[in-house]
């Protein structure tokens, strides 16, 4: 248990710093070109993730969970939001739900280290200790 909590702590620290950036390529309201629905979903997902990270920084975990949940519903392929939801659920002790989000994250971005780390942590927390090291 202590090993998996340490792994989770490392996961949280390594992924928080890269997930709060806002890209300059996001569509703007003053743009002359119409925004596609996919571009809109992507931009909204980035905004929701930014709000969620800011909420976490201010100790508002329930609000952060809501923002991440909305981002996951908006785009099932949003690996960053699914990975973040998995980390929040792991921290809250809901390892079964966390595993589902982690599996969606790794399904959307199988080669991204962030998704593989959260998947390994979720596997370990669900007693699947032999599988966890193999995914890394």
XYZ file of N, CA and C in Angstrom:
408
model
N 0.833 -1.195 0.000
C 0.000 0.000 0.000
C 0.872 1.251 0.000
N 1.926 1.251 0.859
C 2.794 2.412 0.921
C 3.498 2.623 -0.412
N 3.895 1.513 -1.056
C 4.558 1.596 -2.356
C 3.647 2.235 -3.396
N 2.379 1.843 -3.408
C 1.458 2.395 -4.404
C 1.133 3.850 -4.107
N 1.100 4.247 -2.826
C 0.879 5.643 -2.502
C 2.061 6.492 -2.943
N 3.283 5.969 -2.785
C 4.464 6.683 -3.260
C 4.414 6.811 -4.768
N 4.047 5.753 -5.460
C 3.918 5.782 -6.913
C 2.883 6.808 -7.325
N 1.771 6.870 -6.607
C 0.732 7.838 -6.913
C 1.243 9.263 -6.715
N 2.001 9.488 -5.648
C 2.558 10.808 -5.392
C 3.469 11.262 -6.518
N 4.286 10.365 -6.998
C 5.166 10.679 -8.119
C 4.345 10.982 -9.355
N 3.305 10.194 -9.585
C 2.415 10.414 -10.725
C 1.806 11.803 -10.693
N 1.305 12.168 -9.553
C 0.631 13.448 -9.420
C 1.588 14.601 -9.670
N 2.791 14.512 -9.105
C 3.759 15.586 -9.273
C 4.254 15.703 -10.704
N 4.493 14.581 -11.365
C 5.035 14.645 -12.719
C 4.022 15.117 -13.735
N 2.761 14.895 -13.496
C 1.780 15.258 -14.514
C 1.151 16.623 -14.295
N 1.145 17.124 -13.090
C 0.493 18.409 -12.827
C 1.172 19.558 -13.555
N 2.470 19.545 -13.600
C 3.177 20.679 -14.180
C 2.931 20.832 -15.670
N 2.764 19.749 -16.397
C 2.601 19.859 -17.842
C 1.152 20.019 -18.272
N 0.221 19.809 -17.403
C -1.177 19.800 -17.805
C -1.867 21.150 -17.693
N -1.183 22.157 -17.168
C -1.860 23.427 -16.953
C -1.536 24.477 -18.005
N -0.797 24.117 -19.020
C -0.455 25.103 -20.033
C -1.611 25.315 -20.992
N -1.710 26.533 -21.495
C -2.728 26.867 -22.481
C -2.002 27.143 -23.783
N -2.364 26.424 -24.816
C -1.700 26.583 -26.093
C -2.191 27.830 -26.804
N -1.279 28.469 -27.554
C -1.614 29.686 -28.276
C -2.432 29.412 -29.529
N -2.499 28.153 -29.960
C -3.204 27.839 -31.197
C -4.708 27.654 -31.017
N -5.208 27.849 -29.814
C -6.639 27.676 -29.577
C -7.436 28.723 -30.347
N -8.564 28.346 -30.928
C -9.390 29.297 -31.671
C -9.871 30.425 -30.768
N -9.996 31.609 -31.319
C -10.469 32.751 -30.545
C -11.823 33.208 -31.073
N -12.524 33.945 -30.267
C -13.837 34.429 -30.667
C -13.739 35.439 -31.799
N -12.664 36.210 -31.856
C -12.512 37.223 -32.882
C -11.960 36.676 -34.186
N -11.791 35.392 -34.285
C -11.240 34.774 -35.479
C -12.184 34.955 -36.663
N -11.602 35.201 -37.842
C -12.406 35.386 -39.053
C -12.927 34.063 -39.591
N -12.243 32.981 -39.281
C -12.652 31.668 -39.773
C -13.590 30.999 -38.764
N -14.571 30.254 -39.261
C -15.459 29.536 -38.338
C -14.686 28.425 -37.620
N -15.104 28.148 -36.419
C -14.453 27.124 -35.602
C -15.185 25.802 -35.808
N -14.425 24.747 -36.120
C -15.044 23.432 -36.296
C -15.494 22.894 -34.938
N -16.421 21.957 -34.965
C -16.907 21.393 -33.703
C -15.794 20.638 -32.983
N -14.908 20.011 -33.733
C -13.790 19.299 -33.097
C -12.826 20.281 -32.431
N -12.534 21.380 -33.115
C -11.654 22.398 -32.536
C -12.294 23.016 -31.296
N -13.607 23.203 -31.344
C -14.324 23.749 -30.194
C -14.236 22.801 -28.997
N -14.466 21.490 -29.241
C -14.373 20.501 -28.156
C -12.964 20.476 -27.566
N -11.967 20.531 -28.440
C -10.583 20.501 -27.967
C -10.271 21.738 -27.122
N -10.675 22.901 -27.600
C -10.441 24.139 -26.849
C -11.191 24.132 -25.525
N -12.439 23.698 -25.560
C -13.231 23.633 -24.320
C -12.612 22.654 -23.331
N -12.121 21.528 -23.844
C -11.444 20.562 -22.980
C -10.221 21.159 -22.310
N -9.432 21.921 -23.054
C -8.251 22.576 -22.481
C -8.656 23.582 -21.408
N -9.714 24.319 -21.675
C -10.194 25.301 -20.699
C -10.677 24.596 -19.435
N -11.438 23.524 -19.608
C -11.935 22.771 -18.447
C -10.782 22.201 -17.631
N -9.756 21.667 -18.310
C -8.583 21.145 -17.590
C -7.872 22.260 -16.827
N -7.748 23.429 -17.443
C -7.099 24.557 -16.766
C -7.887 24.949 -15.522
N -9.212 25.052 -15.651
C -10.052 25.358 -14.490
C -9.884 24.293 -13.405
N -9.833 23.035 -13.823
C -9.710 21.940 -12.863
C -8.395 22.022 -12.097
N -7.287 22.270 -12.814
C -5.989 22.363 -12.132
C -5.963 23.553 -11.182
N -6.568 24.661 -11.590
C -6.619 25.836 -10.711
C -7.466 25.543 -9.479
N -8.556 24.828 -9.669
C -9.398 24.451 -8.524
C -8.610 23.567 -7.559
N -7.849 22.611 -8.093
C -7.037 21.754 -7.226
C -5.986 22.561 -6.475
N -5.369 23.510 -7.155
C -4.365 24.359 -6.507
C -4.959 25.130 -5.334
N -6.249 25.402 -5.410
C -6.930 26.147 -4.348
C -7.688 25.243 -3.379
N -7.429 23.944 -3.450
C -8.045 23.009 -2.513
C -9.506 22.697 -2.795
N -9.958 22.964 -4.003
C -11.360 22.734 -4.359
C -11.479 21.443 -5.167
N -11.280 20.329 -4.493
C -11.229 19.044 -5.206
C -12.567 18.649 -5.825
N -13.661 18.979 -5.183
C -14.968 18.631 -5.742
C -15.219 19.388 -7.051
N -14.867 20.654 -7.080
C -15.022 21.440 -8.302
C -14.102 20.916 -9.401
N -12.874 20.589 -9.028
C -11.913 20.045 -9.999
C -12.429 18.757 -10.603
N -12.977 17.902 -9.766
C -13.527 16.644 -10.255
C -14.645 16.907 -11.257
N -15.475 17.876 -10.979
C -16.556 18.231 -11.898
C -16.032 18.709 -13.241
N -15.009 19.546 -13.217
C -14.425 20.032 -14.467
C -13.793 18.887 -15.267
N -13.044 18.024 -14.588
C -12.432 16.894 -15.290
C -13.500 15.944 -15.834
N -14.537 15.712 -15.046
C -15.627 14.843 -15.491
C -16.270 15.401 -16.755
N -16.517 16.700 -16.764
C -17.118 17.341 -17.933
C -16.203 17.228 -19.156
N -14.909 17.404 -18.940
C -13.957 17.277 -20.046
C -13.934 15.848 -20.592
N -14.028 14.866 -19.711
C -14.056 13.461 -20.139
C -15.313 13.152 -20.943
N -16.439 13.697 -20.510
C -17.697 13.485 -21.235
C -17.693 14.194 -22.577
N -17.077 15.360 -22.621
C -16.995 16.146 -23.841
C -16.187 15.432 -24.914
N -15.092 14.781 -24.496
C -14.206 14.120 -25.444
C -13.678 12.811 -24.847
N -14.237 11.683 -25.255
C -13.784 10.394 -24.732
C -12.327 10.074 -25.074
N -11.758 10.800 -26.028
C -10.362 10.586 -26.412
C -9.401 11.550 -25.710
N -9.874 12.301 -24.740
C -9.052 13.265 -24.003
C -8.252 12.517 -22.940
N -7.077 12.060 -23.332
C -6.249 11.243 -22.446
C -5.855 11.992 -21.178
N -5.554 13.276 -21.290
C -5.117 14.050 -20.119
C -6.213 14.149 -19.061
N -7.430 14.407 -19.491
C -8.536 14.515 -18.521
C -8.859 13.164 -17.897
N -8.833 12.108 -18.694
C -9.095 10.774 -18.142
C -8.007 10.369 -17.150
N -6.755 10.692 -17.471
C -5.662 10.377 -16.554
C -5.801 11.172 -15.256
N -6.183 12.438 -15.365
C -6.369 13.267 -14.176
C -7.516 12.740 -13.315
N -8.615 12.342 -13.944
C -9.738 11.770 -13.184
C -9.292 10.497 -12.465
N -8.496 9.688 -13.141
C -7.992 8.461 -12.503
C -7.153 8.807 -11.281
N -6.297 9.811 -11.386
C -5.457 10.206 -10.244
C -6.308 10.726 -9.087
N -7.322 11.530 -9.402
C -8.191 12.057 -8.343
C -8.934 10.920 -7.653
N -9.445 9.996 -8.442
C -10.174 8.863 -7.861
C -9.251 7.971 -7.035
N -8.018 7.785 -7.485
C -7.054 7.013 -6.692
C -6.794 7.696 -5.355
N -6.628 9.016 -5.395
C -6.394 9.766 -4.157
C -7.589 9.670 -3.217
N -8.785 9.582 -3.788
C -10.000 9.478 -2.986
C -10.336 8.067 -2.552
N -9.538 7.096 -2.991
C -9.739 5.710 -2.579
C -10.678 4.904 -3.452
N -11.116 5.449 -4.568
C -12.017 4.719 -5.459
C -11.209 4.097 -6.604
N -10.485 3.046 -6.280
C -9.556 2.451 -7.243
C -10.261 1.762 -8.409
N -11.464 1.279 -8.194
C -12.182 0.606 -9.279
C -12.579 1.593 -10.380
N -13.146 2.725 -9.993
C -13.482 3.756 -10.982
C -12.212 4.338 -11.606
N -11.178 4.486 -10.777
C -9.910 5.029 -11.272
C -9.345 4.152 -12.379
N -9.465 2.852 -12.226
C -8.949 1.935 -13.237
C -9.677 2.130 -14.564
N -10.976 2.347 -14.515
C -11.743 2.571 -15.745
C -11.267 3.830 -16.464
N -11.049 4.915 -15.718
C -10.559 6.147 -16.333
C -9.130 5.968 -16.849
N -8.308 5.261 -16.092
C -6.925 5.021 -16.517
C -6.886 4.202 -17.801
N -7.766 3.226 -17.911
C -7.808 2.415 -19.129
C -8.250 3.238 -20.328
N -9.185 4.164 -20.127
C -9.591 5.051 -21.228
C -8.442 5.977 -21.623
N -7.706 6.453 -20.632
C -6.572 7.345 -20.907
C -5.503 6.631 -21.720
N -5.161 5.417 -21.308
C -4.111 4.686 -22.027
C -4.619 4.210 -23.388
N -5.907 4.006 -23.510
C -6.480 3.647 -24.808
C -6.388 4.798 -25.804
N -6.528 6.029 -25.300
C -6.461 7.209 -26.157
C -5.019 7.612 -26.469
N -4.103 7.345 -25.551
C -2.693 7.720 -25.742
C -1.804 6.628 -25.162
N -1.701 5.499 -25.858
C -0.990 4.341 -25.300
C 0.509 4.529 -25.092
N 1.118 5.438 -25.787
C 2.563 5.623 -25.658
C 2.952 6.760 -24.729
N 1.979 7.523 -24.258
C 2.270 8.655 -23.370
C 2.585 8.134 -21.974
N 3.708 8.583 -21.418
C 4.142 8.118 -20.098
C 3.118 8.431 -19.013
N 2.483 9.595 -19.080
C 1.468 9.991 -18.094
C 0.369 8.936 -17.987
N -0.113 8.466 -19.130
C -1.214 7.507 -19.101
C -0.744 6.140 -18.623
N 0.458 5.746 -18.970
C 0.979 4.448 -18.542
C 1.239 4.432 -17.035
N 1.726 5.554 -16.499
C 1.975 5.631 -15.058
C 0.684 5.542 -14.251
N -0.336 6.277 -14.675
C -1.595 6.246 -13.930
C -2.261 4.883 -14.082
N -2.110 4.249 -15.235
C -2.659 2.906 -15.427
C -1.960 1.915 -14.503
N -0.632 2.002 -14.415
C 0.119 1.110 -13.527
C -0.305 1.315 -12.073
N -0.476 2.573 -11.661
C -0.908 2.854 -10.287
C -2.302 2.291 -10.027
N -3.204 2.455 -10.987
C -4.574 1.944 -10.825
C -4.578 0.413 -10.777
N -3.758 -0.207 -11.607
C -3.658 -1.664 -11.561
C -3.163 -2.124 -10.193
N -2.119 -1.467 -9.685
C -1.570 -1.831 -8.377
C -2.600 -1.653 -7.267
N -3.336 -0.553 -7.320
C -4.349 -0.302 -6.294
C -5.511 -1.289 -6.362
N -5.693 -1.912 -7.510
C -6.747 -2.918 -7.672
C -6.220 -4.335 -7.455
N -5.039 -4.445 -6.881
C -4.474 -5.755 -6.547
C -3.904 -6.502 -7.737
N -3.724 -5.829 -8.831
C -3.179 -6.473 -10.034
C -1.687 -6.144 -10.132
N -0.963 -6.512 -9.063
C 0.429 -6.141 -8.893
C 1.374 -6.737 -9.924
N 1.031 -7.868 -10.497
C 1.908 -8.457 -11.498
C 1.788 -7.734 -12.840
N 0.627 -7.171 -13.116
C 0.415 -6.446 -14.378
C 1.000 -5.041 -14.336
N 1.001 -4.421 -13.177
C 1.410 -3.023 -13.058
C 2.824 -2.758 -13.603
N 3.841 -3.488 -13.191
C 5.180 -3.203 -13.712
C 5.292 -3.482 -15.226
N 4.521 -4.399 -15.720
C 4.602 -4.764 -17.132
C 4.143 -3.634 -18.049
N 3.222 -2.784 -17.602
C 2.733 -1.708 -18.464
C 3.731 -0.565 -18.558
N 4.670 -0.544 -17.629
C 5.673 0.511 -17.665
C 6.794 0.128 -18.597
